[in-house]
Amino acid sequence: MTSNSDKITRDYFDSLLVETRYLDAVLPTTELTLFGETFRTPIMTAALSHLHNTAADGMTVYARGAALSGAVHWVGMGSDEELEAITATGARTIKIVKPHADNREVFRKIEHAVRAGCIAVGMDIDHAFNAEGGYDRVFGLPMKAKTTEELQAFVQAAGVPFVVKGVLSAKDAEKCVRAGCAAIVVSHHHGIIPYAVPPLMVLPDILKATGGSIPVFVDCGIESGMDAYKCLALGATAVSVGRHLMPLLKDGAEAVARRIGEMTAELAGVMARTGVSALDRMDPTVIHRRAF
């Protein structure tokens, strides 16, 4: 079955309309403060993997693009050596670990990510199951769903902020808070399940569940500064962009950085025209939804 989750997500983005607020507006700043560090933009890279299939040295090119643009960088599956090359670019990196069936490998990956200089580490919980109701295998490696108690053990072992990616319900969000997670990523992993609820549709329920206690990021289908604005206006702390940047990897890190910069400028343009001076001054009442 071909998933239409990405189209549903795109349609939902396009159903959100923005009102303008010019009076008393000022030039905005897009600076993001996260985990004690300041970044130039809330538009982050996404936790991609195996980009050598897209461009030579794709993973390090991707990282350098994030570093050049002053953005938070995320990385997914890969070897220890690859992660070390990524952090050596200077990109402030968050490493996402798969839910390996053997928790010893999870703990080992967490420990290595911290030693490699990652500012945070986390887990991609939506790769636990396959489409046939069994546990997933990713590149031949066995996966398994984790309990809240196991998640809490990962959080405690990390010693740096721990982030869960693949949250698409208030129930999972509540469990992440209970386990002590430092942040979550609202995502359906590029349509890993058909008819997935769009991240922005469920975001208000997730924000209510977390009560503002942790940053909430949004992933999936973000292609412009306007898309980013809609996420931020509805309460996201920052957004991740992945597939939109992938075609640029063949043109080098500068091309990746240029597009992140363009999207950040687009975001600033919408902020100015809606009376938003800074990321912490976003107002969800500026967003209106038209019917599909």
PDB file of N, CA, C and O in Angstrom, residues 51-120:
ATOM      1  N   LEU A  51      23.394   9.386   3.330  1.00  0.00           N
ATOM      2  CA  LEU A  51      23.356  10.385   2.257  1.00  0.00           C
ATOM      3  C   LEU A  51      24.470  10.205   1.239  1.00  0.00           C
ATOM      4  O   LEU A  51      24.498  10.907   0.230  1.00  0.00           O
ATOM      5  N   HIS A  52      25.370   9.234   1.478  1.00  0.00           N
ATOM      6  CA  HIS A  52      26.376   8.926   0.454  1.00  0.00           C
ATOM      7  C   HIS A  52      25.701   8.395  -0.810  1.00  0.00           C
ATOM      8  O   HIS A  52      26.289   8.397  -1.885  1.00  0.00           O
ATOM      9  N   ASN A  53      24.441   7.937  -0.676  1.00  0.00           N
ATOM     10  CA  ASN A  53      23.677   7.499  -1.842  1.00  0.00           C
ATOM     11  C   ASN A  53      23.160   8.684  -2.656  1.00  0.00           C
ATOM     12  O   ASN A  53      22.699   8.503  -3.785  1.00  0.00           O
ATOM     13  N   THR A  54      23.207   9.874  -2.078  1.00  0.00           N
ATOM     14  CA  THR A  54      22.727  11.086  -2.746  1.00  0.00           C
ATOM     15  C   THR A  54      23.876  11.909  -3.301  1.00  0.00           C
ATOM     16  O   THR A  54      23.786  12.473  -4.391  1.00  0.00           O
ATOM     17  N   ALA A  55      24.967  12.012  -2.539  1.00  0.00           N
ATOM     18  CA  ALA A  55      26.137  12.785  -2.960  1.00  0.00           C
ATOM     19  C   ALA A  55      27.362  12.236  -2.257  1.00  0.00           C
ATOM     20  O   ALA A  55      27.264  11.682  -1.149  1.00  0.00           O
ATOM     21  N   ALA A  56      28.515  12.378  -2.884  1.00  0.00           N
ATOM     22  CA  ALA A  56      29.759  11.942  -2.253  1.00  0.00           C
ATOM     23  C   ALA A  56      29.954  12.681  -0.930  1.00  0.00           C
ATOM     24  O   ALA A  56      29.780  13.903  -0.863  1.00  0.00           O
ATOM     25  N   ASP A  57      30.272  11.933   0.119  1.00  0.00           N
ATOM     26  CA  ASP A  57      30.432  12.527   1.461  1.00  0.00           C
ATOM     27  C   ASP A  57      29.197  13.310   1.879  1.00  0.00           C
ATOM     28  O   ASP A  57      29.280  14.338   2.552  1.00  0.00           O
ATOM     29  N   GLY A  58      28.021  12.801   1.466  1.00  0.00           N
ATOM     30  CA  GLY A  58      26.772  13.526   1.702  1.00  0.00           C
ATOM     31  C   GLY A  58      26.503  13.865   3.148  1.00  0.00           C
ATOM     32  O   GLY A  58      26.005  14.943   3.458  1.00  0.00           O
ATOM     33  N   MET A  59      26.879  12.978   4.076  1.00  0.00           N
ATOM     34  CA  MET A  59      26.593  13.228   5.483  1.00  0.00           C
ATOM     35  C   MET A  59      27.412  14.384   6.033  1.00  0.00           C
ATOM     36  O   MET A  59      26.899  15.211   6.792  1.00  0.00           O
ATOM     37  N   THR A  60      28.686  14.471   5.647  1.00  0.00           N
ATOM     38  CA  THR A  60      29.500  15.584   6.143  1.00  0.00           C
ATOM     39  C   THR A  60      29.177  16.877   5.400  1.00  0.00           C
ATOM     40  O   THR A  60      29.251  17.960   5.987  1.00  0.00           O
ATOM     41  N   VAL A  61      28.813  16.787   4.121  1.00  0.00           N
ATOM     42  CA  VAL A  61      28.368  17.979   3.381  1.00  0.00           C
ATOM     43  C   VAL A  61      27.131  18.568   4.056  1.00  0.00           C
ATOM     44  O   VAL A  61      27.033  19.786   4.270  1.00  0.00           O
ATOM     45  N   TYR A  62      26.200  17.707   4.408  1.00  0.00           N
ATOM     46  CA  TYR A  62      24.965  18.102   5.097  1.00  0.00           C
ATOM     47  C   TYR A  62      25.287  18.806   6.416  1.00  0.00           C
ATOM     48  O   TYR A  62      24.736  19.866   6.730  1.00  0.00           O
ATOM     49  N   ALA A  63      26.231  18.217   7.166  1.00  0.00           N
ATOM     50  CA  ALA A  63      26.626  18.803   8.450  1.00  0.00           C
ATOM     51  C   ALA A  63      27.283  20.164   8.265  1.00  0.00           C
ATOM     52  O   ALA A  63      26.995  21.110   9.010  1.00  0.00           O
ATOM     53  N   ARG A  64      28.173  20.281   7.292  1.00  0.00           N
ATOM     54  CA  ARG A  64      28.833  21.560   7.053  1.00  0.00           C
ATOM     55  C   ARG A  64      27.815  22.625   6.645  1.00  0.00           C
ATOM     56  O   ARG A  64      27.953  23.798   7.019  1.00  0.00           O
ATOM     57  N   GLY A  65      26.802  22.234   5.897  1.00  0.00           N
ATOM     58  CA  GLY A  65      25.749  23.181   5.535  1.00  0.00           C
ATOM     59  C   GLY A  65      25.042  23.735   6.756  1.00  0.00           C
ATOM     60  O   GLY A  65      24.772  24.941   6.847  1.00  0.00           O
ATOM     61  N   ALA A  66      24.752  22.857   7.707  1.00  0.00           N
ATOM     62  CA  ALA A  66      24.125  23.307   8.950  1.00  0.00           C
ATOM     63  C   ALA A  66      25.053  24.235   9.720  1.00  0.00           C
ATOM     64  O   ALA A  66      24.624  25.280  10.236  1.00  0.00           O
ATOM     65  N   ALA A  67      26.329  23.868   9.799  1.00  0.00           N
ATOM     66  CA  ALA A  67      27.291  24.694  10.530  1.00  0.00           C
ATOM     67  C   ALA A  67      27.409  26.077   9.905  1.00  0.00           C
ATOM     68  O   ALA A  67      27.436  27.094  10.614  1.00  0.00           O
ATOM     69  N   LEU A  68      27.481  26.143   8.586  1.00  0.00           N
ATOM     70  CA  LEU A  68      27.607  27.426   7.895  1.00  0.00           C
ATOM     71  C   LEU A  68      26.389  28.316   8.114  1.00  0.00           C
ATOM     72  O   LEU A  68      26.504  29.545   8.149  1.00  0.00           O
ATOM     73  N   SER A  69      25.223  27.706   8.246  1.00  0.00           N
ATOM     74  CA  SER A  69      23.987  28.488   8.395  1.00  0.00           C
ATOM     75  C   SER A  69      23.650  28.799   9.843  1.00  0.00           C
ATOM     76  O   SER A  69      22.658  29.482  10.121  1.00  0.00           O
ATOM     77  N   GLY A  70      24.457  28.309  10.781  1.00  0.00           N
ATOM     78  CA  GLY A  70      24.178  28.559  12.190  1.00  0.00           C
ATOM     79  C   GLY A  70      22.954  27.825  12.685  1.00  0.00           C
ATOM     80  O   GLY A  70      22.244  28.312  13.571  1.00  0.00           O
ATOM     81  N   ALA A  71      22.723  26.612  12.132  1.00  0.00           N
ATOM     82  CA  ALA A  71      21.538  25.831  12.478  1.00  0.00           C
ATOM     83  C   ALA A  71      21.910  24.604  13.298  1.00  0.00           C
ATOM     84  O   ALA A  71      23.030  24.094  13.216  1.00  0.00           O
ATOM     85  N   VAL A  72      20.965  24.107  14.063  1.00  0.00           N
ATOM     86  CA  VAL A  72      21.127  22.829  14.750  1.00  0.00           C
ATOM     87  C   VAL A  72      21.160  21.729  13.695  1.00  0.00           C
ATOM     88  O   VAL A  72      20.366  21.728  12.750  1.00  0.00           O
ATOM     89  N   HIS A  73      22.061  20.783  13.857  1.00  0.00           N
ATOM     90  CA  HIS A  73      22.174  19.668  12.917  1.00  0.00           C
ATOM     91  C   HIS A  73      21.737  18.374  13.588  1.00  0.00           C
ATOM     92  O   HIS A  73      22.069  18.125  14.747  1.00  0.00           O
ATOM     93  N   TRP A  74      20.998  17.554  12.839  1.00  0.00           N
ATOM     94  CA  TRP A  74      20.556  16.249  13.324  1.00  0.00           C
ATOM     95  C   TRP A  74      21.131  15.169  12.425  1.00  0.00           C
ATOM     96  O   TRP A  74      21.294  15.371  11.212  1.00  0.00           O
ATOM     97  N   VAL A  75      21.406  14.014  12.991  1.00  0.00           N
ATOM     98  CA  VAL A  75      21.916  12.890  12.211  1.00  0.00           C
ATOM     99  C   VAL A  75      21.244  11.611  12.687  1.00  0.00           C
ATOM    100  O   VAL A  75      20.969  11.435  13.877  1.00  0.00           O
ATOM    101  N   GLY A  76      20.963  10.731  11.716  1.00  0.00           N
ATOM    102  CA  GLY A  76      20.327   9.459  12.033  1.00  0.00           C
ATOM    103  C   GLY A  76      21.335   8.322  12.069  1.00  0.00           C
ATOM    104  O   GLY A  76      22.430   8.443  12.615  1.00  0.00           O
ATOM    105  N   MET A  77      20.963   7.224  11.442  1.00  0.00           N
ATOM    106  CA  MET A  77      21.743   5.994  11.483  1.00  0.00           C
ATOM    107  C   MET A  77      23.091   6.168  10.782  1.00  0.00           C
ATOM    108  O   MET A  77      23.192   6.864   9.777  1.00  0.00           O
ATOM    109  N   GLY A  78      24.122   5.511  11.299  1.00  0.00           N
ATOM    110  CA  GLY A  78      25.439   5.581  10.673  1.00  0.00           C
ATOM    111  C   GLY A  78      26.510   5.022  11.589  1.00  0.00           C
ATOM    112  O   GLY A  78      26.267   4.724  12.761  1.00  0.00           O
ATOM    113  N   SER A  79      27.706   4.894  11.053  1.00  0.00           N
ATOM    114  CA  SER A  79      28.810   4.331  11.820  1.00  0.00           C
ATOM    115  C   SER A  79      29.362   5.340  12.821  1.00  0.00           C
ATOM    116  O   SER A  79      29.133   6.550  12.714  1.00  0.00           O
ATOM    117  N   ASP A  80      30.116   4.822  13.777  1.00  0.00           N
ATOM    118  CA  ASP A  80      30.769   5.693  14.746  1.00  0.00           C
ATOM    119  C   ASP A  80      31.719   6.661  14.045  1.00  0.00           C
ATOM    120  O   ASP A  80      31.792   7.840  14.390  1.00  0.00           O
ATOM    121  N   GLU A  81      32.455   6.137  13.054  1.00  0.00           N
ATOM    122  CA  GLU A  81      33.427   6.961  12.347  1.00  0.00           C
ATOM    123  C   GLU A  81      32.732   8.097  11.592  1.00  0.00           C
ATOM    124  O   GLU A  81      33.245   9.217  11.545  1.00  0.00           O
ATOM    125  N   GLU A  82      31.580   7.798  11.014  1.00  0.00           N
ATOM    126  CA  GLU A  82      30.841   8.827  10.290  1.00  0.00           C
ATOM    127  C   GLU A  82      30.375   9.929  11.241  1.00  0.00           C
ATOM    128  O   GLU A  82      30.467  11.119  10.919  1.00  0.00           O
ATOM    129  N   LEU A  83      29.886   9.546  12.408  1.00  0.00           N
ATOM    130  CA  LEU A  83      29.451  10.548  13.385  1.00  0.00           C
ATOM    131  C   LEU A  83      30.616  11.430  13.813  1.00  0.00           C
ATOM    132  O   LEU A  83      30.465  12.654  13.953  1.00  0.00           O
ATOM    133  N   GLU A  84      31.773  10.849  14.021  1.00  0.00           N
ATOM    134  CA  GLU A  84      32.940  11.634  14.409  1.00  0.00           C
ATOM    135  C   GLU A  84      33.323  12.623  13.317  1.00  0.00           C
ATOM    136  O   GLU A  84      33.708  13.766  13.598  1.00  0.00           O
ATOM    137  N   ALA A  85      33.197  12.210  12.046  1.00  0.00           N
ATOM    138  CA  ALA A  85      33.477  13.129  10.936  1.00  0.00           C
ATOM    139  C   ALA A  85      32.459  14.249  10.885  1.00  0.00           C
ATOM    140  O   ALA A  85      32.782  15.402  10.556  1.00  0.00           O
ATOM    141  N   ILE A  86      31.223  13.940  11.227  1.00  0.00           N
ATOM    142  CA  ILE A  86      30.165  14.950  11.228  1.00  0.00           C
ATOM    143  C   ILE A  86      30.415  15.994  12.312  1.00  0.00           C
ATOM    144  O   ILE A  86      30.365  17.205  12.049  1.00  0.00           O
ATOM    145  N   THR A  87      30.682  15.561  13.526  1.00  0.00           N
ATOM    146  CA  THR A  87      30.897  16.530  14.605  1.00  0.00           C
ATOM    147  C   THR A  87      32.189  17.318  14.385  1.00  0.00           C
ATOM    148  O   THR A  87      32.306  18.461  14.837  1.00  0.00           O
ATOM    149  N   ALA A  88      33.145  16.735  13.663  1.00  0.00           N
ATOM    150  CA  ALA A  88      34.401  17.436  13.374  1.00  0.00           C
ATOM    151  C   ALA A  88      34.196  18.624  12.442  1.00  0.00           C
ATOM    152  O   ALA A  88      35.055  19.509  12.376  1.00  0.00           O
ATOM    153  N   THR A  89      33.059  18.685  11.753  1.00  0.00           N
ATOM    154  CA  THR A  89      32.773  19.842  10.889  1.00  0.00           C
ATOM    155  C   THR A  89      32.440  21.084  11.703  1.00  0.00           C
ATOM    156  O   THR A  89      32.397  22.191  11.160  1.00  0.00           O
ATOM    157  N   GLY A  90      32.179  20.923  12.989  1.00  0.00           N
ATOM    158  CA  GLY A  90      31.765  22.041  13.828  1.00  0.00           C
ATOM    159  C   GLY A  90      30.265  22.152  13.957  1.00  0.00           C
ATOM    160  O   GLY A  90      29.771  23.012  14.707  1.00  0.00           O
ATOM    161  N   ALA A  91      29.519  21.308  13.253  1.00  0.00           N
ATOM    162  CA  ALA A  91      28.053  21.339  13.361  1.00  0.00           C
ATOM    163  C   ALA A  91      27.638  20.905  14.760  1.00  0.00           C
ATOM    164  O   ALA A  91      28.102  19.885  15.265  1.00  0.00           O
ATOM    165  N   ARG A  92      26.762  21.670  15.381  1.00  0.00           N
ATOM    166  CA  ARG A  92      26.237  21.333  16.706  1.00  0.00           C
ATOM    167  C   ARG A  92      25.150  20.286  16.493  1.00  0.00           C
ATOM    168  O   ARG A  92      24.059  20.583  16.018  1.00  0.00           O
ATOM    169  N   THR A  93      25.480  19.040  16.825  1.00  0.00           N
ATOM    170  CA  THR A  93      24.759  17.872  16.327  1.00  0.00           C
ATOM    171  C   THR A  93      23.952  17.159  17.404  1.00  0.00           C
ATOM    172  O   THR A  93      24.405  17.000  18.540  1.00  0.00           O
ATOM    173  N   ILE A  94      22.756  16.703  16.992  1.00  0.00           N
ATOM    174  CA  ILE A  94      21.913  15.832  17.809  1.00  0.00           C
ATOM    175  C   ILE A  94      21.870  14.475  17.119  1.00  0.00           C
ATOM    176  O   ILE A  94      21.477  14.369  15.958  1.00  0.00           O
ATOM    177  N   LYS A  95      22.280  13.436  17.815  1.00  0.00           N
ATOM    178  CA  LYS A  95      22.326  12.082  17.265  1.00  0.00           C
ATOM    179  C   LYS A  95      21.075  11.307  17.652  1.00  0.00           C
ATOM    180  O   LYS A  95      20.728  11.209  18.828  1.00  0.00           O
ATOM    181  N   ILE A  96      20.393  10.741  16.648  1.00  0.00           N
ATOM    182  CA  ILE A  96      19.216   9.916  16.888  1.00  0.00           C
ATOM    183  C   ILE A  96      19.581   8.451  16.676  1.00  0.00           C
ATOM    184  O   ILE A  96      20.051   8.058  15.610  1.00  0.00           O
ATOM    185  N   VAL A  97      19.355   7.647  17.707  1.00  0.00           N
ATOM    186  CA  VAL A  97      19.683   6.220  17.707  1.00  0.00           C
ATOM    187  C   VAL A  97      18.420   5.419  17.402  1.00  0.00           C
ATOM    188  O   VAL A  97      17.334   5.756  17.889  1.00  0.00           O
ATOM    189  N   LYS A  98      18.543   4.374  16.618  1.00  0.00           N
ATOM    190  CA  LYS A  98      17.418   3.487  16.341  1.00  0.00           C
ATOM    191  C   LYS A  98      17.070   2.661  17.591  1.00  0.00           C
ATOM    192  O   LYS A  98      17.925   2.441  18.463  1.00  0.00           O
ATOM    193  N   PRO A  99      15.829   2.157  17.671  1.00  0.00           N
ATOM    194  CA  PRO A  99      15.424   1.330  18.817  1.00  0.00           C
ATOM    195  C   PRO A  99      15.903  -0.114  18.654  1.00  0.00           C
ATOM    196  O   PRO A  99      15.107  -1.045  18.470  1.00  0.00           O
ATOM    197  N   HIS A 100      17.214  -0.292  18.707  1.00  0.00           N
ATOM    198  CA  HIS A 100      17.799  -1.625  18.529  1.00  0.00           C
ATOM    199  C   HIS A 100      17.205  -2.617  19.527  1.00  0.00           C
ATOM    200  O   HIS A 100      16.951  -2.270  20.692  1.00  0.00           O
ATOM    201  N   ALA A 101      16.999  -3.838  19.063  1.00  0.00           N
ATOM    202  CA  ALA A 101      16.447  -4.865  19.944  1.00  0.00           C
ATOM    203  C   ALA A 101      17.360  -5.118  21.141  1.00  0.00           C
ATOM    204  O   ALA A 101      16.888  -5.358  22.250  1.00  0.00           O
ATOM    205  N   ASP A 102      18.649  -5.043  20.904  1.00  0.00           N
ATOM    206  CA  ASP A 102      19.638  -5.227  21.974  1.00  0.00           C
ATOM    207  C   ASP A 102      19.916  -3.866  22.619  1.00  0.00           C
ATOM    208  O   ASP A 102      20.571  -3.011  22.027  1.00  0.00           O
ATOM    209  N   ASN A 103      19.441  -3.671  23.822  1.00  0.00           N
ATOM    210  CA  ASN A 103      19.633  -2.390  24.499  1.00  0.00           C
ATOM    211  C   ASN A 103      21.099  -2.067  24.746  1.00  0.00           C
ATOM    212  O   ASN A 103      21.461  -0.890  24.906  1.00  0.00           O
ATOM    213  N   ARG A 104      21.948  -3.085  24.742  1.00  0.00           N
ATOM    214  CA  ARG A 104      23.377  -2.818  24.910  1.00  0.00           C
ATOM    215  C   ARG A 104      23.897  -1.962  23.754  1.00  0.00           C
ATOM    216  O   ARG A 104      24.763  -1.109  23.961  1.00  0.00           O
ATOM    217  N   GLU A 105      23.360  -2.180  22.559  1.00  0.00           N
ATOM    218  CA  GLU A 105      23.769  -1.365  21.419  1.00  0.00           C
ATOM    219  C   GLU A 105      23.229   0.054  21.544  1.00  0.00           C
ATOM    220  O   GLU A 105      23.898   1.019  21.171  1.00  0.00           O
ATOM    221  N   VAL A 106      22.035   0.197  22.081  1.00  0.00           N
ATOM    222  CA  VAL A 106      21.487   1.532  22.313  1.00  0.00           C
ATOM    223  C   VAL A 106      22.376   2.304  23.284  1.00  0.00           C
ATOM    224  O   VAL A 106      22.780   3.444  23.015  1.00  0.00           O
ATOM    225  N   PHE A 107      22.706   1.685  24.406  1.00  0.00           N
ATOM    226  CA  PHE A 107      23.559   2.352  25.393  1.00  0.00           C
ATOM    227  C   PHE A 107      24.939   2.671  24.802  1.00  0.00           C
ATOM    228  O   PHE A 107      25.509   3.732  25.071  1.00  0.00           O
ATOM    229  N   ARG A 108      25.469   1.755  23.988  1.00  0.00           N
ATOM    230  CA  ARG A 108      26.785   1.993  23.380  1.00  0.00           C
ATOM    231  C   ARG A 108      26.735   3.184  22.436  1.00  0.00           C
ATOM    232  O   ARG A 108      27.634   4.035  22.433  1.00  0.00           O
ATOM    233  N   LYS A 109      25.669   3.261  21.625  1.00  0.00           N
ATOM    234  CA  LYS A 109      25.523   4.374  20.686  1.00  0.00           C
ATOM    235  C   LYS A 109      25.358   5.705  21.424  1.00  0.00           C
ATOM    236  O   LYS A 109      25.899   6.736  21.011  1.00  0.00           O
ATOM    237  N   ILE A 110      24.606   5.696  22.509  1.00  0.00           N
ATOM    238  CA  ILE A 110      24.434   6.904  23.313  1.00  0.00           C
ATOM    239  C   ILE A 110      25.781   7.370  23.860  1.00  0.00           C
ATOM    240  O   ILE A 110      26.151   8.539  23.750  1.00  0.00           O
ATOM    241  N   GLU A 111      26.511   6.436  24.437  1.00  0.00           N
ATOM    242  CA  GLU A 111      27.805   6.788  25.037  1.00  0.00           C
ATOM    243  C   GLU A 111      28.770   7.324  23.985  1.00  0.00           C
ATOM    244  O   GLU A 111      29.471   8.310  24.229  1.00  0.00           O
ATOM    245  N   HIS A 112      28.778   6.708  22.812  1.00  0.00           N
ATOM    246  CA  HIS A 112      29.679   7.182  21.760  1.00  0.00           C
ATOM    247  C   HIS A 112      29.281   8.569  21.281  1.00  0.00           C
ATOM    248  O   HIS A 112      30.147   9.422  21.030  1.00  0.00           O
ATOM    249  N   ALA A 113      27.981   8.824  21.122  1.00  0.00           N
ATOM    250  CA  ALA A 113      27.525  10.136  20.662  1.00  0.00           C
ATOM    251  C   ALA A 113      27.957  11.232  21.619  1.00  0.00           C
ATOM    252  O   ALA A 113      28.377  12.326  21.203  1.00  0.00           O
ATOM    253  N   VAL A 114      27.885  10.962  22.904  1.00  0.00           N
ATOM    254  CA  VAL A 114      28.310  11.947  23.898  1.00  0.00           C
ATOM    255  C   VAL A 114      29.814  12.170  23.791  1.00  0.00           C
ATOM    256  O   VAL A 114      30.292  13.312  23.797  1.00  0.00           O
ATOM    257  N   ARG A 115      30.581  11.099  23.664  1.00  0.00           N
ATOM    258  CA  ARG A 115      32.031  11.236  23.520  1.00  0.00           C
ATOM    259  C   ARG A 115      32.409  11.979  22.245  1.00  0.00           C
ATOM    260  O   ARG A 115      33.412  12.700  22.208  1.00  0.00           O
ATOM    261  N   ALA A 116      31.608  11.804  21.195  1.00  0.00           N
ATOM    262  CA  ALA A 116      31.887  12.461  19.917  1.00  0.00           C
ATOM    263  C   ALA A 116      31.541  13.946  19.937  1.00  0.00           C
ATOM    264  O   ALA A 116      31.847  14.661  18.977  1.00  0.00           O
ATOM    265  N   GLY A 117      30.903  14.411  21.009  1.00  0.00           N
ATOM    266  CA  GLY A 117      30.626  15.836  21.140  1.00  0.00           C
ATOM    267  C   GLY A 117      29.232  16.277  20.758  1.00  0.00           C
ATOM    268  O   GLY A 117      28.989  17.476  20.575  1.00  0.00           O
ATOM    269  N   CYS A 118      28.299  15.344  20.634  1.00  0.00           N
ATOM    270  CA  CYS A 118      26.917  15.726  20.316  1.00  0.00           C
ATOM    271  C   CYS A 118      26.313  16.524  21.467  1.00  0.00           C
ATOM    272  O   CYS A 118      26.556  16.218  22.638  1.00  0.00           O
ATOM    273  N   ILE A 119      25.519  17.530  21.128  1.00  0.00           N
ATOM    274  CA  ILE A 119      24.902  18.356  22.172  1.00  0.00           C
ATOM    275  C   ILE A 119      23.689  17.685  22.794  1.00  0.00           C
ATOM    276  O   ILE A 119      23.232  18.079  23.866  1.00  0.00           O
ATOM    277  N   ALA A 120      23.157  16.687  22.100  1.00  0.00           N
ATOM    278  CA  ALA A 120      22.019  15.923  22.601  1.00  0.00           C
ATOM    279  C   ALA A 120      21.992  14.601  21.852  1.00  0.00           C
ATOM    280  O   ALA A 120      22.629  14.426  20.814  1.00  0.00           O
TER     281      ALA A 120
END
